[in-house]
PDB file of C-alpha atoms (C1' of nucleotides) in Angstrom:
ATOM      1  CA  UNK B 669       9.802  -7.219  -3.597  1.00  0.00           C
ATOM      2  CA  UNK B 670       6.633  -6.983  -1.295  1.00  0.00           C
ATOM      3  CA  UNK B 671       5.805  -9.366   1.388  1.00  0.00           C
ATOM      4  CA  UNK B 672       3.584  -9.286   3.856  1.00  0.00           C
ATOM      5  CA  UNK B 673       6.324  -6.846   5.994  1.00  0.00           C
ATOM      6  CA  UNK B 674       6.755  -4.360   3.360  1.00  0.00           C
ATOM      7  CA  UNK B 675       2.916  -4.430   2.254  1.00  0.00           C
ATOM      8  CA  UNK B 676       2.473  -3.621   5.880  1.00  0.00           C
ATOM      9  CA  UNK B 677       4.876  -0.859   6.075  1.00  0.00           C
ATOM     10  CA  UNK B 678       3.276   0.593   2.594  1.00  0.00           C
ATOM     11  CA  UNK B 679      -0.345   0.490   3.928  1.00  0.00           C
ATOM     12  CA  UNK B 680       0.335   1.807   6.965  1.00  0.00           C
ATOM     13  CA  UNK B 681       2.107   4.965   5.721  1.00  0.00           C
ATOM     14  CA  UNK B 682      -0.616   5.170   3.235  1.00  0.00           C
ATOM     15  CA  UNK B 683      -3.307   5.306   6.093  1.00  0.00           C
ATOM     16  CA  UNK B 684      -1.148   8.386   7.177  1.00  0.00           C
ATOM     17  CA  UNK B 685      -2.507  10.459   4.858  1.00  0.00           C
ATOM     18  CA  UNK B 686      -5.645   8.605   2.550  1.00  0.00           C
ATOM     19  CA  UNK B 687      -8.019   8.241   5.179  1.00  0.00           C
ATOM     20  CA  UNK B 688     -10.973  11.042   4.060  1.00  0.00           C
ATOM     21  CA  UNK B 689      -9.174  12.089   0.774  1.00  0.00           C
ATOM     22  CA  UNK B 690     -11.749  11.323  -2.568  1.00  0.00           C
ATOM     23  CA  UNK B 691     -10.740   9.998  -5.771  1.00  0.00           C
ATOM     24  CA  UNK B 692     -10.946  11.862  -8.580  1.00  0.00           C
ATOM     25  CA  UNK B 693      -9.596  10.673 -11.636  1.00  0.00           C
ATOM     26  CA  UNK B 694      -7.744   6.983 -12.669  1.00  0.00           C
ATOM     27  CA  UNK B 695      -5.385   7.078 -15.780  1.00  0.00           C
ATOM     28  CA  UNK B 696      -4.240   3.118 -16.418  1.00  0.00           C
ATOM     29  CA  UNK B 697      -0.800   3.646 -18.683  1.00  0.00           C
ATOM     30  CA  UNK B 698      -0.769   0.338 -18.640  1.00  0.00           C
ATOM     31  CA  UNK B 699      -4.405  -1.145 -19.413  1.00  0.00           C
ATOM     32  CA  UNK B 700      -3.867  -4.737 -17.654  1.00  0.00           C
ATOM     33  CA  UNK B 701      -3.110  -3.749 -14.453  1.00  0.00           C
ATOM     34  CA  UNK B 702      -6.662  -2.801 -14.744  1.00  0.00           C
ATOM     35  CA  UNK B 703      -8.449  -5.747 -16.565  1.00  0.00           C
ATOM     36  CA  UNK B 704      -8.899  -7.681 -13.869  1.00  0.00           C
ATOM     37  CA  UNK B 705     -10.824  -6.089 -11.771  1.00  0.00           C
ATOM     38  CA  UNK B 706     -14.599  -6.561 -11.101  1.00  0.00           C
ATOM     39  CA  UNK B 707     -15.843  -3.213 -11.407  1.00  0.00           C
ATOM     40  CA  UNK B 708     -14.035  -1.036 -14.620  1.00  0.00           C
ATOM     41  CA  UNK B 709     -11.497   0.976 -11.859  1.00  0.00           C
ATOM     42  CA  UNK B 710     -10.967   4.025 -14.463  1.00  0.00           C
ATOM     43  CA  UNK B 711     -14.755   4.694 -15.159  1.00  0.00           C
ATOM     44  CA  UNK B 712     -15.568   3.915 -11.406  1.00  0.00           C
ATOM     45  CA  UNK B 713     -13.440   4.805  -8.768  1.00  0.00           C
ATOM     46  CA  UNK B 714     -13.690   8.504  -9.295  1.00  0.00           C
ATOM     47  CA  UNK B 715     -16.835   9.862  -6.965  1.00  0.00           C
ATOM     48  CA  UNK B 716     -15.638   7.526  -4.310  1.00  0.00           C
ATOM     49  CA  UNK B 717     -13.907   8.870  -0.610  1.00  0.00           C
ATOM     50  CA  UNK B 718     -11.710   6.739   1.226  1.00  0.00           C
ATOM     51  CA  UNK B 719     -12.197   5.296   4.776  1.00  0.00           C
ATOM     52  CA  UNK B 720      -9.834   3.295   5.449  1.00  0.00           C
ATOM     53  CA  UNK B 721      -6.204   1.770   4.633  1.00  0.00           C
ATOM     54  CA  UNK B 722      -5.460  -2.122   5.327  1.00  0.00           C
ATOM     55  CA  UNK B 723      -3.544  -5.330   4.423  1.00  0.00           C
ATOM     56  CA  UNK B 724      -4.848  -8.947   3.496  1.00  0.00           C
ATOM     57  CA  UNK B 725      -2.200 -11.109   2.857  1.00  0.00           C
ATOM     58  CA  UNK B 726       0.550  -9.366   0.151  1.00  0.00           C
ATOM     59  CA  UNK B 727      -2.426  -6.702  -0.841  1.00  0.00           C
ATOM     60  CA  UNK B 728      -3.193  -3.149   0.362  1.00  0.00           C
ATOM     61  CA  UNK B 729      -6.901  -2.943   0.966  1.00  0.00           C
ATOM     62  CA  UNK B 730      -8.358   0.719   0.684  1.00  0.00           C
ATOM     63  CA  UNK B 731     -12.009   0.530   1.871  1.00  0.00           C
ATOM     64  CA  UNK B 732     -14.051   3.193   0.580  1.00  0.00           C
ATOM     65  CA  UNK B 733     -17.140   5.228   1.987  1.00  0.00           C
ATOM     66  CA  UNK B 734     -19.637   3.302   0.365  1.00  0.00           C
ATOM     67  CA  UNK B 735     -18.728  -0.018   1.022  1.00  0.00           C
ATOM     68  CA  UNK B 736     -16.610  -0.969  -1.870  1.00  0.00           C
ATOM     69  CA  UNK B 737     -13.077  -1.908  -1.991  1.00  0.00           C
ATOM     70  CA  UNK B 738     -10.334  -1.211  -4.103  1.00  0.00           C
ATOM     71  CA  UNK B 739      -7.185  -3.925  -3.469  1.00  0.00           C
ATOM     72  CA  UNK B 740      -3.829  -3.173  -4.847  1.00  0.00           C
ATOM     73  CA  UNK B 741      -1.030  -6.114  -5.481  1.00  0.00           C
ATOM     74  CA  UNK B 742       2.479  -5.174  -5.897  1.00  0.00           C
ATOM     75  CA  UNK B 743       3.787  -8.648  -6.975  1.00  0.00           C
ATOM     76  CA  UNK B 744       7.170  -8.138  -8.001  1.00  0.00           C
ATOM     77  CA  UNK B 745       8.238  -5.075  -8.570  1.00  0.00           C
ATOM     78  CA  UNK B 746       5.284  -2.578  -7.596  1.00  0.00           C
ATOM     79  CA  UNK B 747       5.402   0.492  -5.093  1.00  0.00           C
ATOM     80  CA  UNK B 748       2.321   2.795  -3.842  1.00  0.00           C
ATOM     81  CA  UNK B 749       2.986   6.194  -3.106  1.00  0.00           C
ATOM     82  CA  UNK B 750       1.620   9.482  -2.580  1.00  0.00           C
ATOM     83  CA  UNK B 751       2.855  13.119  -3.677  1.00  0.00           C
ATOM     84  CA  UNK B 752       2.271  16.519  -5.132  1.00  0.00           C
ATOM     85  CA  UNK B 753       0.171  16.261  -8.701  1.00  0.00           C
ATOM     86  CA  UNK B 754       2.681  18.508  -9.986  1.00  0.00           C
ATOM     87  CA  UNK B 755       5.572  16.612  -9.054  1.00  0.00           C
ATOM     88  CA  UNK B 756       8.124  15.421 -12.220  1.00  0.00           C
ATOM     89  CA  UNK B 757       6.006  12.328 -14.147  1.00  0.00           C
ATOM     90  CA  UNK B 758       7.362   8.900 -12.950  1.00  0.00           C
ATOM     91  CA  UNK B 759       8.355   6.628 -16.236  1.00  0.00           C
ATOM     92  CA  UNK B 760       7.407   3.707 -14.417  1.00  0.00           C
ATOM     93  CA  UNK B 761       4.192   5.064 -13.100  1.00  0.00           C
ATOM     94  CA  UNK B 762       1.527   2.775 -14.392  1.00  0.00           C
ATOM     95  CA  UNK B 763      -1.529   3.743 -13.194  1.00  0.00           C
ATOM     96  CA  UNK B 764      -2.391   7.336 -11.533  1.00  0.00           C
ATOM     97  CA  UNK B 765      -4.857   8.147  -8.718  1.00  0.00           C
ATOM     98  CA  UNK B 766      -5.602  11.379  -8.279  1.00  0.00           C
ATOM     99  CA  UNK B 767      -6.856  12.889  -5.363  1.00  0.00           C
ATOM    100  CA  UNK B 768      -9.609  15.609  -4.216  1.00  0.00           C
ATOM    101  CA  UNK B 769      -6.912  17.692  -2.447  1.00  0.00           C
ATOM    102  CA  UNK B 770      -3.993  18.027  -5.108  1.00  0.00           C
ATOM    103  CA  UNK B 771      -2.711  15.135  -4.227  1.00  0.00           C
ATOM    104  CA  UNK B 772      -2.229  11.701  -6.382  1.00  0.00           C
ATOM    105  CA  UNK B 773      -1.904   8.169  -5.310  1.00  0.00           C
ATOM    106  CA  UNK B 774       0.927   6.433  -7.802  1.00  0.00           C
ATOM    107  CA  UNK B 775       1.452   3.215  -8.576  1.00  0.00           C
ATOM    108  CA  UNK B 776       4.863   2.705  -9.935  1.00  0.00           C
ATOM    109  CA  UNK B 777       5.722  -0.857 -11.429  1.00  0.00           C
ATOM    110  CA  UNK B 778       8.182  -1.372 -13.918  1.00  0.00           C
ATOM    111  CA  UNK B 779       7.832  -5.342 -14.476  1.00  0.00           C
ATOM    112  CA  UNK B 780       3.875  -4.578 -15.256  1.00  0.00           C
ATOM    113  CA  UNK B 781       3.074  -7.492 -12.773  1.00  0.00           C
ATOM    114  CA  UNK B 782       0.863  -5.628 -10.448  1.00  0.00           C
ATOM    115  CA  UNK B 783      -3.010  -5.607 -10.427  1.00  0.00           C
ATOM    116  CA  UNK B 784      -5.560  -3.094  -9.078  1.00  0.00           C
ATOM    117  CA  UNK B 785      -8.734  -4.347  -8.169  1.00  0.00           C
ATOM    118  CA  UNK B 786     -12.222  -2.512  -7.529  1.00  0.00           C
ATOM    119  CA  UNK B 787     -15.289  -4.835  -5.841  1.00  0.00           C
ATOM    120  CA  UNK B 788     -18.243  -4.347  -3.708  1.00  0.00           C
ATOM    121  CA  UNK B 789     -17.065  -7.600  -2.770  1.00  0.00           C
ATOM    122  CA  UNK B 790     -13.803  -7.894  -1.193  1.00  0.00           C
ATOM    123  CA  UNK B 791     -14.084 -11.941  -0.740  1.00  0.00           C
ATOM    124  CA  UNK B 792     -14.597 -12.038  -4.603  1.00  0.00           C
ATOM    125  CA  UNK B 793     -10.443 -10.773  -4.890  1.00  0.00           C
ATOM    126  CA  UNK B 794      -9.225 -12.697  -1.517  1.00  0.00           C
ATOM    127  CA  UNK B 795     -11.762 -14.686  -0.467  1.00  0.00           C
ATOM    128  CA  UNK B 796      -8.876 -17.357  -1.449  1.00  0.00           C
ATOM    129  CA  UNK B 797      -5.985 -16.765   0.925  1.00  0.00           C
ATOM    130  CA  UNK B 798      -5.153 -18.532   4.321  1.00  0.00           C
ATOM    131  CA  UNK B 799      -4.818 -17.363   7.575  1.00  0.00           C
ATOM    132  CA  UNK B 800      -3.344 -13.890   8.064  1.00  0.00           C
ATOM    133  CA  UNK B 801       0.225 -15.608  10.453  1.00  0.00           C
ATOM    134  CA  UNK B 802      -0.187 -12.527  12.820  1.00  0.00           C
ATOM    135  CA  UNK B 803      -3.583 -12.316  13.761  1.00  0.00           C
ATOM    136  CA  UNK B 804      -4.834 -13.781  16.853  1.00  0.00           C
ATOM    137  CA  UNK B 805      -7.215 -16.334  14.843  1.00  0.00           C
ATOM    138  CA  UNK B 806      -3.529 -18.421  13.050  1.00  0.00           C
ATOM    139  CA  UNK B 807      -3.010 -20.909  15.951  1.00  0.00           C
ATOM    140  CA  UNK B 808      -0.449 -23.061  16.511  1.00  0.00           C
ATOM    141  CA  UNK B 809      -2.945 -26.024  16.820  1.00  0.00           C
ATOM    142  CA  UNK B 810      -4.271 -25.467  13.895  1.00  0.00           C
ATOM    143  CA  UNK B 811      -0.778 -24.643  11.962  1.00  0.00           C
ATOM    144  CA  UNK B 812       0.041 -28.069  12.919  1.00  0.00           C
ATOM    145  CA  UNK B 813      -3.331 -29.553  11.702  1.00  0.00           C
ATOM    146  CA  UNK B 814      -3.000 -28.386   8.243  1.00  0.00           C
ATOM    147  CA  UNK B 815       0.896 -28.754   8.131  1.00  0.00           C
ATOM    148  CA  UNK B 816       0.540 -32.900   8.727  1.00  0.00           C
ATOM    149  CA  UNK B 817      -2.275 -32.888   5.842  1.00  0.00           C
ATOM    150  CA  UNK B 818       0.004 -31.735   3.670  1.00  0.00           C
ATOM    151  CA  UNK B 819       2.921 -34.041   1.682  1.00  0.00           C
ATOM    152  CA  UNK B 820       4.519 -31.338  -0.281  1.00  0.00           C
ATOM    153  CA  UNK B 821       8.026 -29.430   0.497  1.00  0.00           C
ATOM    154  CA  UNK B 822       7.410 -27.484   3.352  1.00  0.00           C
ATOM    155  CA  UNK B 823       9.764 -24.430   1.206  1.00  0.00           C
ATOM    156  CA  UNK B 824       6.799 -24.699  -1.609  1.00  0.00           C
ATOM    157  CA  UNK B 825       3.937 -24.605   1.371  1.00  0.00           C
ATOM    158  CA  UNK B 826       5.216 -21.651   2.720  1.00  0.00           C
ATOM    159  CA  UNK B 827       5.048 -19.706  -0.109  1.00  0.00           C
ATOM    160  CA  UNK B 828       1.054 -21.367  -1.161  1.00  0.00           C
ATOM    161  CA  UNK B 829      -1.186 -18.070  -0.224  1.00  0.00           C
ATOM    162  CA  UNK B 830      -3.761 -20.682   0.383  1.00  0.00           C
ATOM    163  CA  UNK B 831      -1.918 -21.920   3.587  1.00  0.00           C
ATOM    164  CA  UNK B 832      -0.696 -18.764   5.033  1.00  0.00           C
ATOM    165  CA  UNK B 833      -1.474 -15.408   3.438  1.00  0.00           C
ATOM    166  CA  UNK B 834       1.710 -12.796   3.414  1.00  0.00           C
ATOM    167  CA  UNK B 835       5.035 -15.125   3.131  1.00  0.00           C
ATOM    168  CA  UNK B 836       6.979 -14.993  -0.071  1.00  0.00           C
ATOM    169  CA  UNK B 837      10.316 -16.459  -1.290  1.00  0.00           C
ATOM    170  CA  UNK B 838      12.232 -14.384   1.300  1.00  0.00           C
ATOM    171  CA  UNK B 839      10.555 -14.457   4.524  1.00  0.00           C
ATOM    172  CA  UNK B 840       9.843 -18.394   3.859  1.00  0.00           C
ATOM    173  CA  UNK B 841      13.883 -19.029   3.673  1.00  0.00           C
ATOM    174  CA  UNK B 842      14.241 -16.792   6.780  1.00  0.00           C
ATOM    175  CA  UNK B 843      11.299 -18.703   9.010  1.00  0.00           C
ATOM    176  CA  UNK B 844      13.007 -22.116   8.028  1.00  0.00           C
ATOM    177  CA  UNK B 845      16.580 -21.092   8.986  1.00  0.00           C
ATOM    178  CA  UNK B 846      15.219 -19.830  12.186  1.00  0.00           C
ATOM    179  CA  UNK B 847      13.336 -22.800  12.696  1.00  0.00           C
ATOM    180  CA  UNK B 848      16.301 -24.889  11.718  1.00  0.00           C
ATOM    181  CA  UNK B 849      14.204 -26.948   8.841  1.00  0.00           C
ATOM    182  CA  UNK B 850      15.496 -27.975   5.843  1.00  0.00           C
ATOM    183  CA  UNK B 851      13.636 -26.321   2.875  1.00  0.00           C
ATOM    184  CA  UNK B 852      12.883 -30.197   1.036  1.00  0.00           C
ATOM    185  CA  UNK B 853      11.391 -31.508   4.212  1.00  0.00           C
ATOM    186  CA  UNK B 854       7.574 -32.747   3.314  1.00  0.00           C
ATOM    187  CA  UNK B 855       5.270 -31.072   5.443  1.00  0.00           C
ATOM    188  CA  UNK B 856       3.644 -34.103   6.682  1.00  0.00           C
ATOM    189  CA  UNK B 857       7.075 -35.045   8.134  1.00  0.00           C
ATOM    190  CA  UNK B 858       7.643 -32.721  10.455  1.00  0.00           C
ATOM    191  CA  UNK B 859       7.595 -33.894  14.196  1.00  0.00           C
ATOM    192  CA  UNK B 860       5.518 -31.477  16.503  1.00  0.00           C
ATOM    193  CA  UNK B 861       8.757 -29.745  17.838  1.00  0.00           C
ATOM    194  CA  UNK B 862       9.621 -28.813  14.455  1.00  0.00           C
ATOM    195  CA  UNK B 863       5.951 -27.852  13.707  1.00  0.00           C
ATOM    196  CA  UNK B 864       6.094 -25.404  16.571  1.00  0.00           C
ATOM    197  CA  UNK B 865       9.263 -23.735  15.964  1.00  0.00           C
ATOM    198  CA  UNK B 866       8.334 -23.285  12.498  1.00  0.00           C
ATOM    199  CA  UNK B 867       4.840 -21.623  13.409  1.00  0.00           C
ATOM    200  CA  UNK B 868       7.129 -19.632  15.786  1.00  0.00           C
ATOM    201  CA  UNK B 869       9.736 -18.865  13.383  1.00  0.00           C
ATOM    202  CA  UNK B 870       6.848 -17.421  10.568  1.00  0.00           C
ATOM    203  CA  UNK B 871       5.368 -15.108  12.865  1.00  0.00           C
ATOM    204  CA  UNK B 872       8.974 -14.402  14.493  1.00  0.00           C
ATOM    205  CA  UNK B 873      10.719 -13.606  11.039  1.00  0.00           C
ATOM    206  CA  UNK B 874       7.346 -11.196   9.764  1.00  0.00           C
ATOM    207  CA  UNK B 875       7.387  -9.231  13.021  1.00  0.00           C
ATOM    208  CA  UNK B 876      10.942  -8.159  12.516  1.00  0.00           C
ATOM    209  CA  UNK B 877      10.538  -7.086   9.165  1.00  0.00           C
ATOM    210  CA  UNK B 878       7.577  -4.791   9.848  1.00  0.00           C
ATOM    211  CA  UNK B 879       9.455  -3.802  13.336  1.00  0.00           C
ATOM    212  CA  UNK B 880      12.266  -3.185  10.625  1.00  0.00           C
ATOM    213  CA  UNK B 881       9.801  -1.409   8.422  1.00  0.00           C
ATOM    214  CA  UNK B 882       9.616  -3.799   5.898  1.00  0.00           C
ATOM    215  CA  UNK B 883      13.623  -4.496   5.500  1.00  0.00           C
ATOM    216  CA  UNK B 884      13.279  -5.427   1.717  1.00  0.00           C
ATOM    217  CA  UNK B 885      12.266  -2.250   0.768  1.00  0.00           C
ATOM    218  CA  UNK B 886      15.428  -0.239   2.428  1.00  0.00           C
ATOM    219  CA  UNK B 887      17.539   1.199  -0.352  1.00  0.00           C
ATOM    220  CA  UNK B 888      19.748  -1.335  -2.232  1.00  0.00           C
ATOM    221  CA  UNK B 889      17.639  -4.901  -2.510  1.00  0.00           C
ATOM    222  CA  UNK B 890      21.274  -6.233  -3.461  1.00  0.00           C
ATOM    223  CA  UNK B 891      24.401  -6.118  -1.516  1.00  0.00           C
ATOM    224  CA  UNK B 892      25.564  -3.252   0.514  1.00  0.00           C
ATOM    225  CA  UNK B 893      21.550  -2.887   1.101  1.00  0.00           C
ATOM    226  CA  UNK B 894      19.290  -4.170   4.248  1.00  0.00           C
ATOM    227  CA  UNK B 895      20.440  -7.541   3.397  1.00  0.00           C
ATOM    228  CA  UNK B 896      23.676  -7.140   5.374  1.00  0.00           C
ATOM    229  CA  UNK B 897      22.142  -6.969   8.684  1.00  0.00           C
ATOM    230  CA  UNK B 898      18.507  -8.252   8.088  1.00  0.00           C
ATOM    231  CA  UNK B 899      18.222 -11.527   6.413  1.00  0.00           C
ATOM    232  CA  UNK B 900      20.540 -14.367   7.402  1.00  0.00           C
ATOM    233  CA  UNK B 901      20.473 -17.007   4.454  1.00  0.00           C
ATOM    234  CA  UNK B 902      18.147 -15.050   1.602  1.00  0.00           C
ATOM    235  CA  UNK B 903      20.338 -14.203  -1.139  1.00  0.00           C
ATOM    236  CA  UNK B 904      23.856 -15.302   1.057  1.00  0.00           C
ATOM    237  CA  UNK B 905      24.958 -18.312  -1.222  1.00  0.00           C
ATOM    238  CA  UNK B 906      28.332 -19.305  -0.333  1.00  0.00           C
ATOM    239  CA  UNK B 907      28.447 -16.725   2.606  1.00  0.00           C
ATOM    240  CA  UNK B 908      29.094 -18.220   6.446  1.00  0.00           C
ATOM    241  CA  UNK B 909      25.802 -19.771   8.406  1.00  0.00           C
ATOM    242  CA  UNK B 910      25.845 -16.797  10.926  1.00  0.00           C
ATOM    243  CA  UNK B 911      25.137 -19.881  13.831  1.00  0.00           C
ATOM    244  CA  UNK B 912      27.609 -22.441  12.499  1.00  0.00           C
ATOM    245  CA  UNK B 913      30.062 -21.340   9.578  1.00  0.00           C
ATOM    246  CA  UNK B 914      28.999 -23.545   6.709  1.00  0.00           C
ATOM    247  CA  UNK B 915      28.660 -22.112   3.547  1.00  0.00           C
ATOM    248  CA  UNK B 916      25.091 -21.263   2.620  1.00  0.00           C
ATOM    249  CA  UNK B 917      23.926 -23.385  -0.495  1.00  0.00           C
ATOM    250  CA  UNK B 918      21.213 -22.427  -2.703  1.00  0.00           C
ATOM    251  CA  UNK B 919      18.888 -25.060  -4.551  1.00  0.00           C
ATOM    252  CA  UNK B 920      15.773 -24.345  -6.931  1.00  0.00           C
ATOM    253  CA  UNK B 921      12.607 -26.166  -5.392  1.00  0.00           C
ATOM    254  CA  UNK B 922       9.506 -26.026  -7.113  1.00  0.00           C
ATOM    255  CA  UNK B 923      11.224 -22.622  -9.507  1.00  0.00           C
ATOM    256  CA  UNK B 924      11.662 -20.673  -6.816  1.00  0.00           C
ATOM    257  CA  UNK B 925      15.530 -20.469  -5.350  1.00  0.00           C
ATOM    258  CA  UNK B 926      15.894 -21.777  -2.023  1.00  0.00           C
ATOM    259  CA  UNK B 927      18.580 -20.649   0.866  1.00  0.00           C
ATOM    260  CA  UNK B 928      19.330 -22.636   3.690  1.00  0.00           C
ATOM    261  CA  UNK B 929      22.176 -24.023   5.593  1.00  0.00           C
ATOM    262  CA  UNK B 930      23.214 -27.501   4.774  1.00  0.00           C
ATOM    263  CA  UNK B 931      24.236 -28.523   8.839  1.00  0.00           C
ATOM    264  CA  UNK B 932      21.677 -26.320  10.686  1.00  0.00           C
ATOM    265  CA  UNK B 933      18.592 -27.070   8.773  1.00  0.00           C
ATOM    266  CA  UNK B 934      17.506 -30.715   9.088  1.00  0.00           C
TER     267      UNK B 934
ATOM    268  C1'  DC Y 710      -3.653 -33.924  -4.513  1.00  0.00           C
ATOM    269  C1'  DT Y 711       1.045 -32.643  -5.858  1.00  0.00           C
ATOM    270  C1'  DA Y 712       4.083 -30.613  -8.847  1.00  0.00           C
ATOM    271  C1'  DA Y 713       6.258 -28.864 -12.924  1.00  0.00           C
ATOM    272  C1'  DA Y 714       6.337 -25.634 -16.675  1.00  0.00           C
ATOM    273  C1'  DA Y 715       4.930 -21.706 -19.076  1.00  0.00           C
ATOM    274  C1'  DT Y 716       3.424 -17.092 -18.734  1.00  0.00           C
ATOM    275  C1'  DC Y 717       3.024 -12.142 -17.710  1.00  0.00           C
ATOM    276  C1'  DC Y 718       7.346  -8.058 -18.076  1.00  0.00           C
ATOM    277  C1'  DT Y 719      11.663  -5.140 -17.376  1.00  0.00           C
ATOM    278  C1'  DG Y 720      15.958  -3.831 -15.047  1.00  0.00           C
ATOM    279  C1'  DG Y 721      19.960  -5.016 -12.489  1.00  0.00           C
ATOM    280  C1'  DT Y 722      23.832  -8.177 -11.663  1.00  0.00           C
ATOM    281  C1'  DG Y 723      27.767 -10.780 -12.416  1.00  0.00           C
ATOM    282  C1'  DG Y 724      30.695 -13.332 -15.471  1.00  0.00           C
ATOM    283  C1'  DC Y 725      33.627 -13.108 -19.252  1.00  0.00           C
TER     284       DC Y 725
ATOM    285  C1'  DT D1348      34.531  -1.076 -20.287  1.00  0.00           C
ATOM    286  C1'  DG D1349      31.009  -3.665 -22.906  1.00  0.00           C
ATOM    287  C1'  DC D1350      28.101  -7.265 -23.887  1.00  0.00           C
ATOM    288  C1'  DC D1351      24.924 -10.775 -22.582  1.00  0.00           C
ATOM    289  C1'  DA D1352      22.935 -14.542 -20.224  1.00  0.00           C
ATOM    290  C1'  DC D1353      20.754 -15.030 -16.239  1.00  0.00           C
ATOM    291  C1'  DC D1354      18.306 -13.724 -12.251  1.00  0.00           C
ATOM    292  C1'  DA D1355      14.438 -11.587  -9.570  1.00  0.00           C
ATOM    293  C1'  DG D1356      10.930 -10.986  -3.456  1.00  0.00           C
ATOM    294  C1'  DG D1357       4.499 -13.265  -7.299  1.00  0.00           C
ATOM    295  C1'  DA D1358       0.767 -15.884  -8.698  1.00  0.00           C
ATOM    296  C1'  DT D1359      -2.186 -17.967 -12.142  1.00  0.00           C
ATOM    297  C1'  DT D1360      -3.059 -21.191 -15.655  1.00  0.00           C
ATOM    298  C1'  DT D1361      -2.115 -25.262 -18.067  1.00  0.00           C
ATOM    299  C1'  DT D1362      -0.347 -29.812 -18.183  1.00  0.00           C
ATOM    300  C1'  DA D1363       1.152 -34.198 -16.275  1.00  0.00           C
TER     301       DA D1363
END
DNA sequence: CTAAAATCCTGGTGGC
DNA sequence: TGCCACCAGGATTTTA
């Protein structure tokens, strides 16, 4: 469910109340969450205080006291959260942080998909990832450098974490409705108008979900949920084009389902 | 370089 | 109501 929005909205209530707080103890239920990671996170974490609470891209950064960094990614199905140590166990709780002042950082998964990193090298887990779309540094020159070296469907770009950092399945369907682009367009064929409404539309459709505060992660994903007033073509097969009427079609591009209006987008 | 397919997992949804 | 195939917002690795 996270994308960059939501990871947003997680870190920054997390930097609410982790900011000083000193790990004590790591219990992985689930041992390759953990595996991954550069530095063994259950035999290492504990000792270590916490500065600071970030995002890169679809991961929560925590930077810690002395330099290291420990770098959480929810992939599908993952949520971070903190409560009480004492509060009822959480079945799909996989791995356990707990904290120096009763406290415990949880990391609830049930699909298993997420991964917890600990470095001293942060570069070493992201070093990887494109341009962060909202930061001052993503230009709209250079958006439209890198789109026209690029022949592959524009949908499947989006969603590379090479080319931008933060936009998943969701968001990507959103920026190209906005930006009126059908999702099978190659990259390299985009005019410059199109270029610059889509660079528009990215950073347009990621600010509203964070000003939303992260709309995915409001109660139901599925109908009746944030989708009813949030998104306007993820997930709405067959429903109206809220500009023109047509029914929203769905296609699978590169496994991954697609959502887009067949009249608008072009 | 581009892209497809398989893979890691489980729970919810919708069709029958 | 019950069963079951299918679907899922991610990303890597392998294969073509």
């Amino acid at each position: 469910m996270p994308e960059l929005p939501e990871v947003e909205t997680i870190a920054r209530g997390l930097r609410a109340v982790l900011p000083g707080r000193r790990f004590t103890r790591v219990t992985a239920t689930w041992r390759p969450m953990v595996e991954r990671s550069p530095l063994d996170v259950v035999q290492q974490l504990p000792g270590r205080r916490i500065e600071e609470v970030g995002r890169r891209g679809k991961y929560v950064v925590i930077a810690l006291v002395d330099g290291a960094i420990l770098l959480v990614h929810l992939k599908m199905s993952g949520r971070l959260y903190v409560g009480a140590a004492d509060e009822p166990p959480d079945p799909y709780c996989r791995v356990t942080f707990d904290l120096d002042d009763g406290g415990q950082l949880r990391f609830r998964d049930p699909r298993k998909f997420g991964r917890v990193y600990l470095t001293p090298d942060v570069e070493s887990v992201v070093g990887n990832l494109g341009p962060e779309p909202l930061d001052g540094g993503f230009t709209e020159t250079d958006f439209l450098t890198r789109l026209s070296q690029r022949r592959g469907w524009i949908k499947s770009l989006l969603l590379d974490q090479t080319f931008i950092a933060g936009v998943g399945n969701i968001y990507a369907d959103e920026a190209l409705f906005a930006a009126r682009i059908h999702p099978l367009r190659r990259a390299d064929a985009l005019g410059e108008e199109q270029g610059r409404r889509l660079y528009a539309a990215v950073r347009c459709v990621l600010e509203r979900g964070i000003r939303l505060n992260g709309a995915s992660l409001r109660d139901g994903m599925y109908r009746g949920g944030s989708f009813q007033t949030s998104f306007c073509v993820y997930s709405r097969t067959g429903e109206p084009c809220p500009v023109c009427g047509t029914a929203i079609e769905r296609a699978r591009i590169g496994q991954r389902s697609a959502h887009y209006c067949p009249v608008c987008q072009r």
